[in-house]
Short mmCIF file of C-alpha atoms in Angstrom, two decimals:
data_model
loop_
_atom_site.label_atom_id
_atom_site.label_comp_id
_atom_site.label_asym_id
_atom_site.label_seq_id
_atom_site.Cartn_x
_atom_site.Cartn_y
_atom_site.Cartn_z
CA UNK A 1 9.56 -4.23 -16.77
CA UNK A 2 6.44 -2.61 -18.06
CA UNK A 3 3.23 -1.71 -16.41
CA UNK A 4 3.48 -2.39 -12.68
CA UNK A 5 5.30 -0.23 -10.16
CA UNK A 6 5.32 -3.04 -7.63
CA UNK A 7 8.78 -4.06 -8.78
CA UNK A 8 10.08 -0.53 -8.39
CA UNK A 9 8.50 -0.25 -4.97
CA UNK A 10 9.63 -3.60 -3.59
CA UNK A 11 12.88 -4.15 -5.47
CA UNK A 12 14.19 -0.60 -5.46
CA UNK A 13 17.78 -1.76 -5.16
CA UNK A 14 17.59 -3.78 -8.37
CA UNK A 15 18.56 -1.53 -11.26
CA UNK A 16 18.81 -2.85 -14.82
CA UNK A 17 19.12 -6.43 -13.61
CA UNK A 18 21.75 -5.82 -10.93
CA UNK A 19 21.68 -8.25 -8.03
CA UNK A 20 20.53 -7.84 -4.45
CA UNK A 21 22.08 -9.74 -1.57
CA UNK A 22 20.26 -11.11 1.44
CA UNK A 23 22.00 -8.58 3.66
CA UNK A 24 20.53 -5.75 1.59
CA UNK A 25 16.91 -6.88 1.95
CA UNK A 26 14.67 -6.49 4.98
CA UNK A 27 13.65 -9.81 6.55
CA UNK A 28 10.00 -10.20 7.56
CA UNK A 29 10.27 -11.35 11.20
CA UNK A 30 7.00 -13.30 11.00
CA UNK A 31 7.85 -15.29 7.85
CA UNK A 32 10.42 -18.10 7.77
CA UNK A 33 10.95 -19.79 4.41
CA UNK A 34 12.31 -23.34 4.55
CA UNK A 35 12.53 -23.98 0.80
CA UNK A 36 11.34 -22.94 -2.64
CA UNK A 37 11.18 -25.44 -5.51
CA UNK A 38 9.99 -25.34 -9.13
CA UNK A 39 8.44 -28.19 -11.12
CA UNK A 40 10.73 -27.31 -14.02
CA UNK A 41 13.80 -25.16 -14.47
CA UNK A 42 14.08 -25.04 -18.27
CA UNK A 43 11.32 -23.23 -20.12
CA UNK A 44 10.73 -22.45 -23.80
CA UNK A 45 8.04 -19.90 -24.64
CA UNK A 46 7.14 -18.16 -27.89
CA UNK A 47 5.16 -15.12 -28.99
CA UNK A 48 2.29 -13.95 -26.81
CA UNK A 49 1.97 -17.22 -24.94
CA UNK A 50 2.90 -17.79 -21.32
CA UNK A 51 4.14 -21.03 -19.78
CA UNK A 52 3.09 -21.85 -16.20
CA UNK A 53 5.81 -23.07 -13.84
CA UNK A 54 4.56 -24.43 -10.54
CA UNK A 55 6.37 -23.05 -7.50
CA UNK A 56 6.18 -24.69 -4.09
CA UNK A 57 7.13 -22.87 -0.90
CA UNK A 58 7.59 -24.54 2.48
CA UNK A 59 7.29 -21.85 5.13
CA UNK A 60 6.30 -20.94 8.68
CA UNK A 61 4.30 -17.85 9.55
CA UNK A 62 4.23 -16.71 13.14
CA UNK A 63 0.62 -15.76 13.83
CA UNK A 64 -2.38 -16.58 15.99
CA UNK A 65 -4.80 -14.38 14.06
CA UNK A 66 -7.70 -16.40 12.54
CA UNK A 67 -7.75 -14.25 9.41
CA UNK A 68 -4.19 -15.25 8.58
CA UNK A 69 -5.34 -18.80 7.77
CA UNK A 70 -6.04 -17.50 4.26
CA UNK A 71 -2.48 -16.19 3.87
CA UNK A 72 -1.09 -16.30 0.31
CA UNK A 73 2.58 -16.00 -0.64
CA UNK A 74 4.37 -14.27 -3.53
CA UNK A 75 7.69 -15.41 -5.00
CA UNK A 76 10.14 -12.94 -6.57
CA UNK A 77 12.69 -13.69 -9.30
CA UNK A 78 15.45 -11.49 -10.70
CA UNK A 79 17.38 -11.72 -13.95
CA UNK A 80 20.98 -12.85 -13.55
CA UNK A 81 21.86 -13.15 -17.26
CA UNK A 82 20.41 -12.91 -20.74
CA UNK A 83 18.52 -10.24 -22.63
CA UNK A 84 14.92 -9.15 -22.73
CA UNK A 85 12.74 -6.31 -21.49
CA UNK A 86 11.68 -8.01 -18.24
CA UNK A 87 14.23 -7.67 -15.47
CA UNK A 88 12.11 -9.27 -12.72
CA UNK A 89 9.33 -11.84 -12.48
CA UNK A 90 6.59 -12.30 -9.87
CA UNK A 91 4.44 -15.32 -9.10
CA UNK A 92 0.68 -15.33 -8.79
CA UNK A 93 -0.80 -15.40 -5.28
CA UNK A 94 0.21 -18.85 -4.00
CA UNK A 95 -2.47 -20.46 -1.77
CA UNK A 96 -1.66 -22.83 1.07
CA UNK A 97 -2.05 -26.40 -0.21
CA UNK A 98 -1.15 -28.39 2.91
CA UNK A 99 -0.24 -28.04 6.57
CA UNK A 100 -1.08 -25.05 8.73
CA UNK A 101 -0.30 -21.38 8.28
CA UNK A 102 2.25 -21.77 11.10
CA UNK A 103 3.97 -24.63 9.26
CA UNK A 104 2.70 -25.31 5.79
CA UNK A 105 3.19 -25.56 2.04
CA UNK A 106 2.05 -22.95 -0.49
CA UNK A 107 1.95 -23.79 -4.18
CA UNK A 108 0.85 -22.22 -7.47
CA UNK A 109 2.02 -20.96 -10.85
CA UNK A 110 4.26 -18.24 -12.15
CA UNK A 111 3.41 -17.38 -15.76
CA UNK A 112 6.56 -17.09 -17.89
CA UNK A 113 6.33 -14.81 -21.00
CA UNK A 114 8.65 -14.73 -24.00
CA UNK A 115 9.81 -11.27 -22.92
CA UNK A 116 11.59 -12.94 -19.96
CA UNK A 117 14.27 -14.47 -22.19
CA UNK A 118 17.28 -15.25 -19.96
CA UNK A 119 18.23 -16.79 -16.62
CA UNK A 120 16.32 -15.88 -13.46
CA UNK A 121 16.95 -16.64 -9.81
CA UNK A 122 14.32 -17.01 -7.08
CA UNK A 123 15.53 -14.56 -4.44
CA UNK A 124 12.62 -13.59 -2.19
CA UNK A 125 9.22 -14.48 -0.77
CA UNK A 126 6.59 -12.23 0.80
CA UNK A 127 2.97 -12.59 1.75
CA UNK A 128 0.23 -11.05 -0.38
CA UNK A 129 -2.20 -10.80 -1.92
CA UNK A 130 -0.75 -8.87 -4.82
CA UNK A 131 -3.98 -6.83 -5.02
CA UNK A 132 -3.07 -5.30 -1.64
CA UNK A 133 -0.49 -3.21 -3.43
CA UNK A 134 -2.52 -2.71 -6.58
CA UNK A 135 -5.45 -1.10 -4.77
CA UNK A 136 -3.63 1.32 -2.53
CA UNK A 137 -1.83 -0.84 0.02
CA UNK A 138 1.79 -1.90 0.29
CA UNK A 139 3.23 -5.40 0.33
CA UNK A 140 5.88 -6.23 2.94
CA UNK A 141 9.56 -6.44 2.06
CA UNK A 142 10.40 -9.91 0.67
CA UNK A 143 12.25 -12.37 2.87
CA UNK A 144 15.48 -13.35 1.02
CA UNK A 145 15.82 -16.97 -0.07
CA UNK A 146 18.31 -19.00 -2.08
CA UNK A 147 15.83 -20.49 -4.54
CA UNK A 148 16.07 -22.33 -7.86
CA UNK A 149 17.32 -20.86 -11.13
CA UNK A 150 15.08 -20.85 -14.21
CA UNK A 151 16.55 -20.85 -17.71
CA UNK A 152 14.04 -19.26 -20.10
CA UNK A 153 14.26 -19.27 -23.87
CA UNK A 154 11.86 -16.65 -25.17
CA UNK A 155 11.37 -16.38 -28.93
CA UNK A 156 9.22 -14.26 -31.24
CA UNK A 157 8.79 -11.59 -28.58
CA UNK A 158 6.19 -8.87 -29.22
CA UNK A 159 7.27 -5.46 -30.47
CA UNK A 160 4.95 -2.52 -29.83
CA UNK A 161 5.15 0.74 -31.79
CA UNK A 162 2.95 3.83 -31.90
CA UNK A 163 2.34 6.62 -34.40
CA UNK A 164 0.71 9.84 -33.19
CA UNK A 165 -1.32 11.99 -35.59
CA UNK A 166 -0.64 14.88 -35.77
CA UNK A 167 2.99 14.35 -34.67
CA UNK A 168 2.87 17.57 -32.63
CA UNK A 169 -0.47 17.83 -30.81
CA UNK A 170 -1.76 21.42 -30.46
CA UNK A 171 -3.22 22.48 -27.13
CA UNK A 172 -6.97 21.98 -27.05
CA UNK A 173 -6.96 19.45 -29.91
CA UNK A 174 -7.68 15.75 -30.01
CA UNK A 175 -5.31 13.28 -31.63
CA UNK A 176 -5.04 9.73 -32.95
CA UNK A 177 -2.62 6.95 -32.05
CA UNK A 178 -2.04 4.00 -34.34
CA UNK A 179 -0.63 1.20 -32.21
CA UNK A 180 1.02 -1.82 -33.84
CA UNK A 181 1.89 -5.19 -32.25
CA UNK A 182 4.27 -7.28 -34.34
CA UNK A 183 6.63 -10.23 -33.99
CA UNK A 184 10.04 -8.77 -33.16
CA UNK A 185 11.78 -11.65 -34.91
CA UNK A 186 9.91 -11.60 -38.22
CA UNK A 187 8.74 -7.98 -38.24
CA UNK A 188 5.27 -9.23 -39.19
CA UNK A 189 1.97 -9.33 -37.26
CA UNK A 190 1.07 -12.54 -35.46
CA UNK A 191 -1.88 -13.09 -37.82
CA UNK A 192 -4.48 -13.23 -35.08
CA UNK A 193 -6.35 -10.55 -33.18
CA UNK A 194 -4.39 -9.66 -30.05
CA UNK A 195 -6.13 -8.48 -26.89
CA UNK A 196 -4.62 -5.37 -25.31
CA UNK A 197 -5.53 -2.52 -23.00
CA UNK A 198 -5.26 1.22 -23.65
CA UNK A 199 -4.57 3.22 -20.52
CA UNK A 200 -4.08 6.74 -19.25
CA UNK A 201 -1.88 7.94 -16.38
CA UNK A 202 -2.19 5.54 -13.40
CA UNK A 203 -3.98 3.00 -15.62
CA UNK A 204 -0.54 2.43 -17.12
CA UNK A 205 0.85 1.18 -13.80
CA UNK A 206 -2.07 -0.15 -11.77
CA UNK A 207 -5.27 -2.14 -12.09
CA UNK A 208 -7.22 1.09 -12.40
CA UNK A 209 -9.40 0.52 -15.43
CA UNK A 210 -8.64 1.21 -19.07
CA UNK A 211 -10.06 0.41 -22.49
CA UNK A 212 -9.96 -3.25 -23.56
CA UNK A 213 -9.38 -3.59 -27.31
CA UNK A 214 -8.51 -6.14 -29.98
CA UNK A 215 -6.03 -5.54 -32.78
CA UNK A 216 -6.89 -6.25 -36.38
CA UNK A 217 -5.30 -9.36 -37.86
CA UNK A 218 -2.65 -6.94 -39.15
CA UNK A 219 -1.78 -6.15 -35.53
CA UNK A 220 -3.15 -2.59 -35.57
CA UNK A 221 -5.24 -0.58 -33.12
CA UNK A 222 -6.35 2.87 -34.28
CA UNK A 223 -7.81 4.96 -31.50
CA UNK A 224 -8.97 8.58 -31.38
CA UNK A 225 -8.25 10.44 -28.14
CA UNK A 226 -9.87 13.61 -26.76
CA UNK A 227 -7.81 16.72 -26.04
CA UNK A 228 -7.93 15.92 -22.30
CA UNK A 229 -5.78 12.82 -22.91
CA UNK A 230 -2.89 14.77 -24.40
CA UNK A 231 -1.12 15.80 -21.18
CA UNK A 232 -1.00 12.53 -19.17
CA UNK A 233 0.95 9.43 -20.15
CA UNK A 234 -0.78 7.15 -22.67
CA UNK A 235 -0.01 3.46 -22.93
CA UNK A 236 -0.81 0.10 -24.46
CA UNK A 237 -0.49 -2.98 -22.25
CA UNK A 238 -0.50 -6.68 -23.16
CA UNK A 239 -1.62 -8.06 -19.84
CA UNK A 240 -0.98 -11.29 -18.02
CA UNK A 241 -1.19 -12.43 -14.39
CA UNK A 242 0.03 -10.62 -12.38
CA UNK A 243 2.55 -8.71 -14.53
CA UNK A 244 2.23 -7.62 -18.15
CA UNK A 245 3.83 -9.49 -21.04
CA UNK A 246 4.80 -6.20 -22.68
CA UNK A 247 3.70 -2.61 -23.06
CA UNK A 248 4.56 0.82 -24.37
CA UNK A 249 3.97 4.22 -22.84
CA UNK A 250 4.26 7.56 -24.56
CA UNK A 251 3.74 11.24 -23.94
CA UNK A 252 2.58 13.12 -27.03
CA UNK A 253 4.79 15.89 -28.40
CA UNK A 254 3.63 19.40 -27.59
CA UNK A 255 4.56 22.75 -29.18
CA UNK A 256 6.58 25.27 -27.18
CA UNK A 257 4.12 28.11 -26.57
CA UNK A 258 5.72 30.95 -24.60
CA UNK A 259 4.37 34.29 -23.44
CA UNK A 260 6.24 37.01 -21.54
CA UNK A 261 5.75 40.62 -20.48
CA UNK A 262 7.92 43.08 -18.49
CA UNK A 263 6.66 44.35 -15.15
CA UNK A 264 7.56 47.89 -16.27
CA UNK A 265 7.57 49.46 -19.71
CA UNK A 266 10.56 51.70 -18.89
CA UNK A 267 13.34 51.91 -16.32
CA UNK A 268 16.53 53.80 -15.58
CA UNK A 269 19.61 52.29 -17.26
CA UNK A 270 21.03 49.56 -15.02
CA UNK A 271 17.79 48.94 -13.14
CA UNK A 272 16.57 45.34 -12.95
CA UNK A 273 13.10 44.84 -14.44
CA UNK A 274 11.36 41.50 -13.68
CA UNK A 275 9.88 39.85 -16.75
CA UNK A 276 7.07 37.40 -16.01
CA UNK A 277 5.91 34.74 -18.37
CA UNK A 278 4.39 31.33 -18.89
CA UNK A 279 5.05 28.18 -20.91
CA UNK A 280 1.76 26.56 -21.93
CA UNK A 281 1.10 23.12 -20.54
CA UNK A 282 2.56 21.47 -17.42
CA UNK A 283 6.13 22.15 -18.55
CA UNK A 284 7.54 22.47 -15.02
CA UNK A 285 11.26 22.70 -14.28
CA UNK A 286 12.36 23.58 -17.82
CA UNK A 287 14.89 26.32 -18.69
CA UNK A 288 13.96 29.65 -20.26
CA UNK A 289 16.31 32.32 -21.58
CA UNK A 290 15.67 36.06 -21.81
CA UNK A 291 17.31 37.33 -24.99
CA UNK A 292 18.18 40.89 -26.01
CA UNK A 293 18.70 42.08 -29.56
CA UNK A 294 22.27 43.19 -30.35
CA UNK A 295 22.71 45.09 -33.56
CA UNK A 296 20.29 44.35 -36.37
CA UNK A 297 19.78 40.60 -35.98
CA UNK A 298 21.83 38.99 -33.21
CA UNK A 299 19.89 37.76 -30.18
CA UNK A 300 21.94 36.98 -27.04
CA UNK A 301 20.92 35.53 -23.72
CA UNK A 302 21.02 37.99 -20.83
CA UNK A 303 19.09 36.11 -18.09
CA UNK A 304 17.99 32.56 -17.39
CA UNK A 305 15.43 30.90 -15.16
CA UNK A 306 13.57 27.62 -14.64
CA UNK A 307 9.84 27.27 -15.03
CA UNK A 308 7.85 26.51 -11.91
CA UNK A 309 5.53 23.50 -11.74
CA UNK A 310 2.76 25.70 -13.10
CA UNK A 311 4.85 26.64 -16.16
CA UNK A 312 5.29 30.22 -14.98
CA UNK A 313 8.69 31.88 -14.74
CA UNK A 314 10.44 35.16 -13.98
CA UNK A 315 13.60 36.42 -15.69
CA UNK A 316 15.42 39.72 -15.20
CA UNK A 317 15.95 42.43 -17.79
CA UNK A 318 18.41 45.28 -17.18
CA UNK A 319 18.31 48.13 -19.72
CA UNK A 320 21.88 48.79 -20.83
CA UNK A 321 21.34 52.06 -22.68
CA UNK A 322 18.81 54.81 -23.25
CA UNK A 323 16.19 54.10 -25.85
CA UNK A 324 13.78 51.34 -26.85
CA UNK A 325 15.39 47.90 -26.28
CA UNK A 326 13.92 44.72 -27.88
CA UNK A 327 13.65 41.53 -25.78
CA UNK A 328 12.15 38.09 -26.19
CA UNK A 329 12.08 34.82 -24.20
CA UNK A 330 13.46 31.64 -25.73
CA UNK A 331 12.23 28.24 -24.50
CA UNK A 332 14.65 25.44 -25.51
CA UNK A 333 13.26 21.97 -26.24
CA UNK A 334 12.49 20.31 -22.91
CA UNK A 335 11.23 16.75 -22.68
CA UNK A 336 8.23 16.45 -24.97
CA UNK A 337 7.87 20.22 -25.38
CA UNK A 338 9.41 21.68 -28.53
CA UNK A 339 11.41 24.90 -28.55
CA UNK A 340 9.47 28.15 -28.70
CA UNK A 341 9.80 31.94 -28.69
CA UNK A 342 7.68 34.62 -27.13
CA UNK A 343 6.67 37.71 -29.06
CA UNK A 344 9.18 40.53 -29.03
CA UNK A 345 8.55 43.15 -26.33
CA UNK A 346 10.30 46.40 -25.48
CA UNK A 347 11.65 48.14 -22.41
CA UNK A 348 12.68 51.77 -22.71
CA UNK A 349 15.95 52.66 -21.01
CA UNK A 350 15.86 56.11 -19.34
#
């Protein structure tokens, strides 16, 4: 699922659509769910539309606090079969529609997108509101339930692609992303202007702002980004309530820019000489290799290390003979950082 970490936080044991049993989930001692029903169990949805399904929860909540009279509930669904990018679904905040908070009925919609093509099972209920999590709080663990199964036929699902210009973004330079939203089935745009949101970093996972945009009728959004947007994650989200219909995140490709220098210009043969260096950008926890020149043209690795979070590293040179010995540091491709080489430097063996 794209765009909201709530599923990862609350359904951590669901991986790629795998199931979760009642014994594996924590039961909220204050919430007792009697039943969950849906006003329909077969849904057809196409394109960028959503279809509302009304969910009704009969439940008891053990409380005497006056503020809990406004309690809302959230219903969780998991995929049990089918294909599509959405592995879980989440209802809107369901208000109480009858009874008391101690013994009442909560009812409201879940918005079904085409990207939820497949069969889903209602498996849990918790109390909200959803915004509690979105704005820095944490929702309680859902109480497991044996709820209804929804069969969803999603067609003409959206496909999102992105082209970055230039393909490798230099440090200190701005860049452009051309986003495209098309019909995955036909390969063509939907023919109308589609509303989307461009986000950066936590805007890609939370309700933390962003830039609201409309595509052209050809499904395109062309946006110029400043250099400061090159290091964090960038994204496009097609939003719904509460979870997104679809989205795409990307980290722009960066060059491998490596610098290195020995702590000493000369050392007795066999002595270890620390070589300190840096990989430009936040390229933490990537490998680096100190290479020494053998013969006229053959470079061989003689020491390895891992960059620290800052991008800095230390490798060890050990002069093997008397005379001027050429070294360099090789940075293999790591994540979005391309391979790079430092300038050649020399250590004189004594």
